[in-house]
Coordinates of C-alpha atoms and ligand atoms in Angstrom, one line a residue:
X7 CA -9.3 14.3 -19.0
X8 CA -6.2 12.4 -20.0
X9 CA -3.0 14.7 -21.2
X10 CA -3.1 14.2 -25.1
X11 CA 0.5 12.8 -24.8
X12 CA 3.2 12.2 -22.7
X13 CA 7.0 10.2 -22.2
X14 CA 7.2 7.7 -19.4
X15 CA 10.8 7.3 -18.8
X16 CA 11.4 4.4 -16.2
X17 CA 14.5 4.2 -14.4
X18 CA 15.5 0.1 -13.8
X19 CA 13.2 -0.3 -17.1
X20 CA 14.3 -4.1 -17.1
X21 CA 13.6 -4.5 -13.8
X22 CA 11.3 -6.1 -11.8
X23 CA 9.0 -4.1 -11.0
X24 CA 9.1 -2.4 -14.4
X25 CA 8.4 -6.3 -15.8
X26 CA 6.1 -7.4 -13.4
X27 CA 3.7 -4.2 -12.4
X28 CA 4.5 -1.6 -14.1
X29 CA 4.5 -2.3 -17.8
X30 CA 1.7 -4.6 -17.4
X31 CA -0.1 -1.5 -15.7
X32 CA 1.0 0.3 -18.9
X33 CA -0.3 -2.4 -21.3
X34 CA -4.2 -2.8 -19.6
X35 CA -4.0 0.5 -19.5
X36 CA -3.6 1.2 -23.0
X37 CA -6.4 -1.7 -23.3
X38 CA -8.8 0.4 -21.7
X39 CA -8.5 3.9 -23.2
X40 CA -6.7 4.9 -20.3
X41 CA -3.3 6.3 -21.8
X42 CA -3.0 9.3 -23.6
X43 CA -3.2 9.5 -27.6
X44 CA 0.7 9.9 -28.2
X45 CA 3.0 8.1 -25.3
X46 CA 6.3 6.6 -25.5
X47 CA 8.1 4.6 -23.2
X48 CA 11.7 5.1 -22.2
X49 CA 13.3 2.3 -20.3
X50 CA 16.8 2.9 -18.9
X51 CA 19.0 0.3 -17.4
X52 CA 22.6 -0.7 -17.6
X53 CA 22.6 -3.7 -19.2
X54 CA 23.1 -2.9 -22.9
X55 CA 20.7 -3.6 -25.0
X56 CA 18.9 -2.8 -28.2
X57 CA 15.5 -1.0 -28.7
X58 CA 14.7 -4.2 -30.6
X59 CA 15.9 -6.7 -27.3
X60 CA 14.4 -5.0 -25.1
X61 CA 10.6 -4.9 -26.9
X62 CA 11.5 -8.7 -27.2
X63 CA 11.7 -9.0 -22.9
X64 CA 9.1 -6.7 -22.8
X65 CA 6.6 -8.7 -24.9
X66 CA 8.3 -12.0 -22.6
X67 CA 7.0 -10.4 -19.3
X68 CA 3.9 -9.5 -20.5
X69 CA 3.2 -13.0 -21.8
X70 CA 4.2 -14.9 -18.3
X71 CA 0.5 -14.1 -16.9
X72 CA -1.8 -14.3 -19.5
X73 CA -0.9 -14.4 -23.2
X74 CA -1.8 -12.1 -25.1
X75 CA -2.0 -11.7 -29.3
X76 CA 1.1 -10.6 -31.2
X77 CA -0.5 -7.8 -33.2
X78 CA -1.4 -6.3 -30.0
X79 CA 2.2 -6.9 -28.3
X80 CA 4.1 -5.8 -31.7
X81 CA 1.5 -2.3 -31.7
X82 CA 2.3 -2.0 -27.6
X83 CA 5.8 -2.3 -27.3
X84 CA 6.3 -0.3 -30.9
X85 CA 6.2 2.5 -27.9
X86 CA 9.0 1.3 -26.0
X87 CA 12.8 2.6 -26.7
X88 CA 16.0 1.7 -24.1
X89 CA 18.1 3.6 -22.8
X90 CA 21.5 3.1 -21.2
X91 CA 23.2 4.2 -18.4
X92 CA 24.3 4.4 -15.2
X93 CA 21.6 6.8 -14.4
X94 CA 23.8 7.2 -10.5
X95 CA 26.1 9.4 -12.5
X96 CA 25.9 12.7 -14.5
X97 CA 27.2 11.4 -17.7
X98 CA 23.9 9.8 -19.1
X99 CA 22.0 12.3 -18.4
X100 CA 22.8 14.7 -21.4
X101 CA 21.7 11.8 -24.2
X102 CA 18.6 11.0 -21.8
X103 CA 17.8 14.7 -22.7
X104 CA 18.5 15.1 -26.2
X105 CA 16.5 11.6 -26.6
X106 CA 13.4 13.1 -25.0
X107 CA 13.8 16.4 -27.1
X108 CA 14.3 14.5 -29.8
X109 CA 10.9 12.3 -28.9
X110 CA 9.2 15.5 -28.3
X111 CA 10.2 17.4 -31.3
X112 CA 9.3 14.6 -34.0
X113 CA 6.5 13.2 -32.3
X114 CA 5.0 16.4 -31.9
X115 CA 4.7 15.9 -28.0
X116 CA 4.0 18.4 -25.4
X117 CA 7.0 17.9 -23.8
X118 CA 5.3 16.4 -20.4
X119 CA 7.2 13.8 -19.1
X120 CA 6.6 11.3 -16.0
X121 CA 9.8 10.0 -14.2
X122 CA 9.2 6.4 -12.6
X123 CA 11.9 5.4 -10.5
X124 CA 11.7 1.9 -10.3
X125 CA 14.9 1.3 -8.6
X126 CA 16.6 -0.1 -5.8
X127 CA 16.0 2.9 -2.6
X128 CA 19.7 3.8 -3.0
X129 CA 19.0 5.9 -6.5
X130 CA 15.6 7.7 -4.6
X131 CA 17.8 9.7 -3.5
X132 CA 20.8 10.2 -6.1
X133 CA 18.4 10.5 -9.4
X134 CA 15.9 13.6 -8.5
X135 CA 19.4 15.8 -8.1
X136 CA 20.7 14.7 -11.1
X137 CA 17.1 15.0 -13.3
X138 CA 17.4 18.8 -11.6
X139 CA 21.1 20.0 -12.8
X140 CA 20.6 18.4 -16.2
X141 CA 17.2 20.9 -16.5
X142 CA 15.1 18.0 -16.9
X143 CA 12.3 18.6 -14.2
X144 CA 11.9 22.3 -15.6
X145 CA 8.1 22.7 -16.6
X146 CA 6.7 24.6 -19.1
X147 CA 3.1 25.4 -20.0
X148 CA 1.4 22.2 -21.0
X149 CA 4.7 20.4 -20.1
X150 CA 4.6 19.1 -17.0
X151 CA 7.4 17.0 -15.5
X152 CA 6.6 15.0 -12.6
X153 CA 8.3 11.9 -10.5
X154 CA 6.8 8.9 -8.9
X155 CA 9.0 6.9 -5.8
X156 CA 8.4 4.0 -5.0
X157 CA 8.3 2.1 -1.6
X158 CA 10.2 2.1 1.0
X159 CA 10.2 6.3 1.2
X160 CA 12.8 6.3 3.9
X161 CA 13.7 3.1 6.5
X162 CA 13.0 5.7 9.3
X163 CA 11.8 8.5 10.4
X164 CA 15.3 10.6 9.8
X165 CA 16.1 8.9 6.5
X166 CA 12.0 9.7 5.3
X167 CA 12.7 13.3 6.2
X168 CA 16.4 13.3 4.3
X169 CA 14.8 11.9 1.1
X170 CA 11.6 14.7 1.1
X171 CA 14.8 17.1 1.4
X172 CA 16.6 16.0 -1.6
X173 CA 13.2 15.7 -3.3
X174 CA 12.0 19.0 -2.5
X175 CA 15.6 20.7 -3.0
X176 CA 14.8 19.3 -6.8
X177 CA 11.5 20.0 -7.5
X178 CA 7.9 21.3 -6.0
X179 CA 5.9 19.0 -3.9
X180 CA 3.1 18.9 -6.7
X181 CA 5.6 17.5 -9.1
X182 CA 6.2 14.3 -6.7
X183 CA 4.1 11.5 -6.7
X184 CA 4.8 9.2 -3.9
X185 CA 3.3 6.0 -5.0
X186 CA 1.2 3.6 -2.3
X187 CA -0.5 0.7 -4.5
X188 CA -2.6 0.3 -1.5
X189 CA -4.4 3.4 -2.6
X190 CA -5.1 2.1 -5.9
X191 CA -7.0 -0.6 -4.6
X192 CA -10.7 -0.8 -5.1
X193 CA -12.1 -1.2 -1.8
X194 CA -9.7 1.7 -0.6
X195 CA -10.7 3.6 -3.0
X196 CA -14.0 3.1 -1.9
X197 CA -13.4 4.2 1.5
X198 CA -14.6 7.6 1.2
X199 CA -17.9 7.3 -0.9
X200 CA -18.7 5.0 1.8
X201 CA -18.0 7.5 4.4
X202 CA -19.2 10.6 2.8
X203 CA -21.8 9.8 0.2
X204 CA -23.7 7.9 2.6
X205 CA -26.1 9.7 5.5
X206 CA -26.8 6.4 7.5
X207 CA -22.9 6.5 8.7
X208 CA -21.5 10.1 9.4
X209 CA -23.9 10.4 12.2
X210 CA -22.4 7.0 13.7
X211 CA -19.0 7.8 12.7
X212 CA -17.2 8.5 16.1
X213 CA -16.5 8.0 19.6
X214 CA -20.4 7.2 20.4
X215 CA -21.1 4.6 18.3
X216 CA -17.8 2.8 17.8
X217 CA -16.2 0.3 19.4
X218 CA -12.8 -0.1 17.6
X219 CA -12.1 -0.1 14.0
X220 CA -9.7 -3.3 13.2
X221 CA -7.2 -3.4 10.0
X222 CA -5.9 -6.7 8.8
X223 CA -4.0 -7.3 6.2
X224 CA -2.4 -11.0 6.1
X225 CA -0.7 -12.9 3.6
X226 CA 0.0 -16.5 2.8
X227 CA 3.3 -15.5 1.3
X228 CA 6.5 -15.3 2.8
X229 CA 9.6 -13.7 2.2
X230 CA 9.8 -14.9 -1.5
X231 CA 13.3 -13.6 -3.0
X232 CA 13.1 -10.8 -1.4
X233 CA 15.3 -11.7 2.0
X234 CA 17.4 -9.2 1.1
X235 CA 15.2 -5.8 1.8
X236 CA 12.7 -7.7 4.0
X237 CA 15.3 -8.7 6.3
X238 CA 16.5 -4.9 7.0
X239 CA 12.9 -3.9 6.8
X240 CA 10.3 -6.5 8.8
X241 CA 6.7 -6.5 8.5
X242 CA 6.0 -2.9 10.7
X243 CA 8.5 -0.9 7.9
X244 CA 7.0 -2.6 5.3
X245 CA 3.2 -2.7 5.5
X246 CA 2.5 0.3 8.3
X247 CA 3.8 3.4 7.8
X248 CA 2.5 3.2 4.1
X249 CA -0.3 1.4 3.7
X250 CA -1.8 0.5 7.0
X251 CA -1.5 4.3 7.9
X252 CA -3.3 5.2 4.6
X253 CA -5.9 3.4 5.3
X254 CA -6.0 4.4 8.8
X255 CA -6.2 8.0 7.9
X256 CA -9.2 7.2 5.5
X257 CA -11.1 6.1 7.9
X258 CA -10.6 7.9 10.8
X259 CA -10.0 11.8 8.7
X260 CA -12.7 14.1 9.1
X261 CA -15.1 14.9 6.0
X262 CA -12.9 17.0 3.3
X263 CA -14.1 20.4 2.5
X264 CA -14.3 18.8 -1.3
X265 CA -12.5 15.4 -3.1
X266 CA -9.9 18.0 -4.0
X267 CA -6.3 16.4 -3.7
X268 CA -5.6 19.4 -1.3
X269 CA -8.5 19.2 1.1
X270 CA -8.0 15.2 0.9
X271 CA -4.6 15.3 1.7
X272 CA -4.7 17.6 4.7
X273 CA -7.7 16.1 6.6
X274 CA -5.5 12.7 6.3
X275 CA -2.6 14.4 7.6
X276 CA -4.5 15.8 10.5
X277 CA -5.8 12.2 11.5
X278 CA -2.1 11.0 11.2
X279 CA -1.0 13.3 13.5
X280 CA -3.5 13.2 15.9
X281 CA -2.2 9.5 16.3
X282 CA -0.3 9.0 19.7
X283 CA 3.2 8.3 18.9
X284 CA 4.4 5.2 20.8
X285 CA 6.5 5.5 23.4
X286 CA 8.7 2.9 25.7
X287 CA 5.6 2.5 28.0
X288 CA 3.5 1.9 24.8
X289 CA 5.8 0.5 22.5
X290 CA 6.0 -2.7 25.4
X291 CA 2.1 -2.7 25.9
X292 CA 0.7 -2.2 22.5
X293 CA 3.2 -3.1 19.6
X294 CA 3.5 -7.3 18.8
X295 CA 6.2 -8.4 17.0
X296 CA 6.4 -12.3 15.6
X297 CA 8.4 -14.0 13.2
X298 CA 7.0 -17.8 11.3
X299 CA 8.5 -20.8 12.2
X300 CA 7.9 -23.8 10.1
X301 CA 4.1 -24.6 9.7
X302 CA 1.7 -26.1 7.1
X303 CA -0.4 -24.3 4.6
X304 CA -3.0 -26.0 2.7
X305 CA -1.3 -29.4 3.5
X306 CA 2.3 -27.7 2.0
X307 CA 5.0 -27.2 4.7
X308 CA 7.1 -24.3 4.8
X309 CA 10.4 -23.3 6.3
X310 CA 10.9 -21.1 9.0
X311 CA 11.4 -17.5 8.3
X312 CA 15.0 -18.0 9.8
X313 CA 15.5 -20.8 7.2
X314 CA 14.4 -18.8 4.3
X315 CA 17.2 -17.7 1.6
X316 CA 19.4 -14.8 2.6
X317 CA 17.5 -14.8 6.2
X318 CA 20.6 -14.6 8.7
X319 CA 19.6 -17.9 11.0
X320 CA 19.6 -15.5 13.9
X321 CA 17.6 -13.0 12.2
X322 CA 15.1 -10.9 14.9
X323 CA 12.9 -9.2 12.0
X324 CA 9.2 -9.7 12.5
X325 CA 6.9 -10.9 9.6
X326 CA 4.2 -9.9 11.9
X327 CA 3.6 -7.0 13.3
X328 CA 0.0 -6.2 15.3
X329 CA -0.6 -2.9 17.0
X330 CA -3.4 -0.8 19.0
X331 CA -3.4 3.0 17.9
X332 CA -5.1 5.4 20.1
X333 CA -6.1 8.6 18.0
X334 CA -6.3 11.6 19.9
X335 CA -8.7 14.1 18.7
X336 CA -13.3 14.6 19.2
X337 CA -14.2 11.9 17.2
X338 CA -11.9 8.9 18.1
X339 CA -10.6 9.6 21.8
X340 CA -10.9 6.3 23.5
X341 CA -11.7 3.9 20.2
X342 CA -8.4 1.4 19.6
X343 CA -7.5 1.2 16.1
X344 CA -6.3 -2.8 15.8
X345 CA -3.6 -3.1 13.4
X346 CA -2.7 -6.2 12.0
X347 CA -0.2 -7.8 9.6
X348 CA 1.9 -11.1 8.6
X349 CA 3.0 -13.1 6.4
X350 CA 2.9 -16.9 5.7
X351 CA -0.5 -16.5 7.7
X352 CA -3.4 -18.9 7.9
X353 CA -5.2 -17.9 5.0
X354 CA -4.6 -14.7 2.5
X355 CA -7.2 -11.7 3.8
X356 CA -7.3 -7.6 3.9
X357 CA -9.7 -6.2 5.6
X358 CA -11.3 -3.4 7.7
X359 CA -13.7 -4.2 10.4
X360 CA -16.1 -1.0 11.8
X361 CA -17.1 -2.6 15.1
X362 CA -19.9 -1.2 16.7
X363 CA -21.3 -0.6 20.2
X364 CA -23.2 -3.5 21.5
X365 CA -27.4 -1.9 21.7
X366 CA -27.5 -1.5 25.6
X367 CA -30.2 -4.1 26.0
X368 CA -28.7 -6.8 23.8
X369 CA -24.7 -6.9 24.3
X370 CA -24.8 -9.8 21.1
X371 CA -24.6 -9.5 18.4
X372 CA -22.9 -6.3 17.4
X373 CA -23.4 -4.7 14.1
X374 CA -20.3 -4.7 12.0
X375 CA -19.2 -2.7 8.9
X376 CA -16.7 -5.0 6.6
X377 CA -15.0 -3.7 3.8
X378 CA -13.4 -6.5 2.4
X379 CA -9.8 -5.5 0.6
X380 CA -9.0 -8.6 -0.8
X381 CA -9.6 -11.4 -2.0
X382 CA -12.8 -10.8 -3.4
X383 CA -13.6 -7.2 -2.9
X384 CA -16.6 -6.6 -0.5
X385 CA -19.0 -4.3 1.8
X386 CA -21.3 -6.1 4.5
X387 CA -23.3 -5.1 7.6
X388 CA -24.1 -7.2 10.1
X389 CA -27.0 -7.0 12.2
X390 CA -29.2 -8.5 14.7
X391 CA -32.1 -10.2 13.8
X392 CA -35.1 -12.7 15.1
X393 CA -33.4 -16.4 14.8
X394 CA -36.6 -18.1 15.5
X395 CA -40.4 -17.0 14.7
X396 CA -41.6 -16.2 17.9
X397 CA -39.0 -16.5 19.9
X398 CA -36.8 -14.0 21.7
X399 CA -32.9 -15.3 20.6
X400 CA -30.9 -13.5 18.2
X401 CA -29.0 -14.6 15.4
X402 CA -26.3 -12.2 13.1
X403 CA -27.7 -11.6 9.8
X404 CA -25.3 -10.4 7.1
X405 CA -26.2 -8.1 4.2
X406 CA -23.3 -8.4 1.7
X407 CA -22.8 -6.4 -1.7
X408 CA -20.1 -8.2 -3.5
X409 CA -18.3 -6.1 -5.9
X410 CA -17.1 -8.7 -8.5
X411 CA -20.1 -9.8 -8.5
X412 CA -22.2 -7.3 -9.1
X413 CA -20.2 -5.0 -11.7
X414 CA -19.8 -8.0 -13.4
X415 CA -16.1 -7.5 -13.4
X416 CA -13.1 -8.2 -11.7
X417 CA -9.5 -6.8 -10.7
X418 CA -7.9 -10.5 -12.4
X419 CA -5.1 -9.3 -14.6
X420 CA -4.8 -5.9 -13.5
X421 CA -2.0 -5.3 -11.4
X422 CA -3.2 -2.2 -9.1
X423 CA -1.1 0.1 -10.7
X424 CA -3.7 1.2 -13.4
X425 CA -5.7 3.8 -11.4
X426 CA -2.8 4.9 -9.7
X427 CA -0.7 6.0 -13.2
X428 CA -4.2 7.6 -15.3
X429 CA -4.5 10.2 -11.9
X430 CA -0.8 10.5 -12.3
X431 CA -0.8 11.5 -15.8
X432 CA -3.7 13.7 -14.9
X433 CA -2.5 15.4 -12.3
X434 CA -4.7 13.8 -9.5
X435 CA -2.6 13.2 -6.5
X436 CA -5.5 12.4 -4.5
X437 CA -4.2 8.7 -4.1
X438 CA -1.1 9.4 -3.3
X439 CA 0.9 10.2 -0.1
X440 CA 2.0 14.0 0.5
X441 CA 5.7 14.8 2.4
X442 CA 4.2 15.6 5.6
X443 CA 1.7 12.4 6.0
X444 CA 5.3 9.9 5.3
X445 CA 6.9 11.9 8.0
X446 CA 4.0 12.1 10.1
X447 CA 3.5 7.8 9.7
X448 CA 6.8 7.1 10.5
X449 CA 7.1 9.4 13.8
X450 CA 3.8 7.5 15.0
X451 CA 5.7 4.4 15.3
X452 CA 9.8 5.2 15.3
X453 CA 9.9 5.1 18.8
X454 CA 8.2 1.6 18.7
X455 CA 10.9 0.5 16.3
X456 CA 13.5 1.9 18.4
X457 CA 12.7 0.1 21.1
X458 CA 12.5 -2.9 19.2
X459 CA 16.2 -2.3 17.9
X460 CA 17.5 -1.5 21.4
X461 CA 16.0 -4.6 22.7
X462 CA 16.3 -7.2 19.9
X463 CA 14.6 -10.5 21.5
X464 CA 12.4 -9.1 23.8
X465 CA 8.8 -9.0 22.7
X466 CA 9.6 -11.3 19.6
X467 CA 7.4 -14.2 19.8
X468 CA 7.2 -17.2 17.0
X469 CA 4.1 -18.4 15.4
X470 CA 4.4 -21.3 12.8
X471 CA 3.5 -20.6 9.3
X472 CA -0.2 -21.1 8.8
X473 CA -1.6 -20.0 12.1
X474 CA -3.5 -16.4 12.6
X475 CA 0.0 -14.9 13.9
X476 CA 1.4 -15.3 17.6
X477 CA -0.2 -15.4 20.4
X478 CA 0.6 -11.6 22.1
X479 CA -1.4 -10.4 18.8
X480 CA -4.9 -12.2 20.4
X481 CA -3.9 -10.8 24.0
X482 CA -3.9 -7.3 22.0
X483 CA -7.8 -6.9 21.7
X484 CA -8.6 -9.2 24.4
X485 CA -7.3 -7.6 27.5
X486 CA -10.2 -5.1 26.9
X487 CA -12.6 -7.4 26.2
X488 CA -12.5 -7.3 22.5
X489 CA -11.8 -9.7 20.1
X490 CA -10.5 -9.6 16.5
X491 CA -13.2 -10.0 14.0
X492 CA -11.9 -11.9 10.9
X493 CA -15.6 -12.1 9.4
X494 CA -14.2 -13.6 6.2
X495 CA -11.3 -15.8 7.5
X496 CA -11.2 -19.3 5.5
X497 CA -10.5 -22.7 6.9
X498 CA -12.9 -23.4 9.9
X499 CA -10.8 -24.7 11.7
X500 CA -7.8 -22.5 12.2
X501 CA -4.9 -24.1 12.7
X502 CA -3.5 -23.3 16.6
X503 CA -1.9 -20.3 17.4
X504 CA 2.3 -19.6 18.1
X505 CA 3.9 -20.1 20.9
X506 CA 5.4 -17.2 22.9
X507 CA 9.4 -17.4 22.2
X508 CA 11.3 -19.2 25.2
Ligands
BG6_630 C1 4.2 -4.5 -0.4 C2 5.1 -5.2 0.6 O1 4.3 -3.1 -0.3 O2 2.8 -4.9 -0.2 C3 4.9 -6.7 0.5 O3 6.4 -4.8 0.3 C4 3.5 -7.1 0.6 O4 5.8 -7.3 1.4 C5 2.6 -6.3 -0.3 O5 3.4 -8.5 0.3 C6 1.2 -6.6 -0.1 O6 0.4 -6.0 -1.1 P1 -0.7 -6.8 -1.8 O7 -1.3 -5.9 -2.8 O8 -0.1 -8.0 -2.4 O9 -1.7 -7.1 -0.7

């Protein structure tokens, strides 16, 4: 049930996020039922402007993607108010009370209040302290306050366990809502109804009957504007502590005791720490680094990563990143988890691949389980059939349920955040991560990370934009006779792969 009404105040309410994601998360949302009766929107910023200026640049970034009728922007952003400050410091944090009382008492609002903060890192930790001494996170019945960070939480496994101080030092755990859009997909989503509402896989789910289980998630993009962070951060901060460990948890956690956020939560955190930290040994054997050179997409040549803007041009940060995760526990001891990400990669694709045991009689072809992330959200099996009446060869038959297709509906225009904020406001924090499971993530591969810090050019190899990553990523699965299965990859002929660096 949604709350009956609530005040979203977002911190760095003009900015990019806020424009891009956010609001038009806010905006399909209130399209489709999904925001309570009475809301209000609070942006804060520094930049001074007027209620009136800021519903204008409101109503601008919502009409960059699709337009969208007047009436219906003029009745949105009649919900929006600014606010301005410098929310690093106390001062502004007085008015930002007295406006919300204000809100509350002529609105006739509960009171409950959700605290985005889409900011640079730097305020994660400097706003939750200051929202605590100005009384702001203080609950009451049928007022809830609660506070959504964004990504990165933390660069490392230190300052991850710093900011869950600060956070927790302000308020209780079940007030904090650490956001992952990776959850709100569809196909992640899906994940555990696969799993658990289906009898045909539990039985198969394990050691026995699976091979490995391969996550890929590559992109066609590269560093866009955003050398800055991504420069600091490479592609193993950015995509695997968060997302690529989310997923990994789904699929490899043991059945929850109910879809409870609790129960959820903890069998995810178990499967995170049941994965083998790196180490040296490890770190040298099973974590790839690479970094794009220049390369051709779809005829279009792009610069190397070391040529993009704001990329120092001896830069060492990977775009790619490709690991094997051992999980120790029953279930998964001796099946490689495959993890896989880049950017400015051949072709745009997120997936999950189940591979299965070859049947002892046939070793080809294998049965596979896809759950296809994006594009183009998908579930197939592959199995072995008869390729030729009467004869004895086999050929791979694919059953496919494709879920634009089928629900007649598609994710086009909705920005990911949509599930993500109705559970918030509801108090679901099933899809979200917990404090332990971020600390957990990042101590699996820290000492991975520090061993790529201590030894800056070793194990950084180069592949050239458009190809399927460098070459040490291939080795990965192959020097135990696996392969990587990238069942929906696009061009048919893939450009080559990278060359090691010299
Ligand atoms: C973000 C990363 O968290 O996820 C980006 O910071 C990355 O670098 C993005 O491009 C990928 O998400 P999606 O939803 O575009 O696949």
């Amino acid at each position: 049930m949604t709350a009956a009404s609530c005040i979203f105040v977002i911190f760095g309410g003009n900015g990019d996020l806020a424009r891009r994601l956010l609001i038009p998360a806010l905006y399909n949302m209130s399209e489709a039922d999904q925001l309570p009766e009475r809301y209000e929107v609070i942006g804060t910023g520094r930049a001074p402007l007027t209620d009136e200026q800021y519903r204008e640049s409101v109503k601008k970034a919502l009409q960059l993607k699709k337009s969208r009728s007047s009436a219906a922007l003029d009745e949105f952003t009649a919900h929006f108010h600014y606010f301005i400050g410098d929310m690093s410091q106390v001062a502004p944090y007085a008015g930002l009370k007295r406006l919300l009382e204000q809100a509350a008492k002529n609105q006739g609002f509960s009171g409950s209040v959700v605290f985005y903060l889409a900011t640079p890192p730097d305020l994660f930790c400097q706003i939750p302290p200051l929202l605590k001494s100005s009384g702001l996170l203080e609950q009451a019945p049928g007022a809830w306050r609660r506070v959504v960070i964004e990504k990165p939480f933390g660069h490392d496994l230190n300052t991850a366990r710093e900011l869950n101080r600060i956070l927790l030092d302000a308020m209780n755990e079940d007030q904090i809502y650490r956001i992952d859009h990776f959850l709100g997909k569809r196909m992640v989503q899906s994940i555990l109804p696969i799993r658990f509402a289906n009898t045909i896989f539990e039985p198969l789910w394990n050691r026995n009957y699976i091979r490995s289980v391969q996550i890929t998630a590559a992109e066609t993009l590269g560093v866009e504007k955003r050398a800055n962070y991504y420069d600091q951060a490479g592609a193993l901060r950015d995509m695997v502590p968060n997302h690529m460990m989310q997923v990994t948890a789904l699929l490899g956690m043991e059945p929850p005791n109910s879809l409870r956020a609790s129960d959820v939560q903890s069998e995810k955190l178990k499967l995170i720490r049941a994965i083998t930290p790196f180490d040296e040994r490890t770190a040298r054997a099973n974590a790839v680094r690479g970094q794009y050179t220049q390369g051709k997409i779809g005829g279009i040549t792009y610069p190397a990563y070391r040529s993009e803007p704001g990329v120092k041009p001896d830069s060492t940060t990977e775009t790619f990143a490709a690991l094997k995760l051992s999980i120790d526990n029953w279930r998964w001891s001796g099946v490689p988890f495959y993890l896989q990400t880049g950017k400015r990669m051949a072709f745009p694709l997120t997936q999950i691949v189940i591979e299965f045991n070859s049947a002892p009689t046939h070793p080809l072809p294998q049965n596979l389980l896809t759950l296809k992330i994006q594009p183009d959200p998908l579930i197939s099996l592959t199995l072995a059939t008869q390729a030729t009446e009467g004869g004895h060869q086999l050929r791979q038959a694919r059953i496919c349920f494709n879920y634009d297709e089928n629900l007649k509906q598609n994710d086009i225009g909705r920005t990911g955040y949509e599930n993500l904020l109705s559970d918030l406001i509801n108090g679901d924090a099933t899809h979200f991560q917990s404090a332990e499971q971020a600390e957990a993530a990042w101590g699996v591969v820290q000492p991975a990370l520090d061993f790529w810090e201590e030894n800056p050019s070793e194990n950084l190899e180069f592949y050239p934009a458009g190809s399927l990553g460098p070459v040490g990523a291939r080795r990965l699965p192959e020097r135990e006779g696996r392969h990587w299965l990238l069942l929906e990859s696009a061009p048919a002929a893939a450009p080559p792969l990278g060359e090691r660096a010299a």
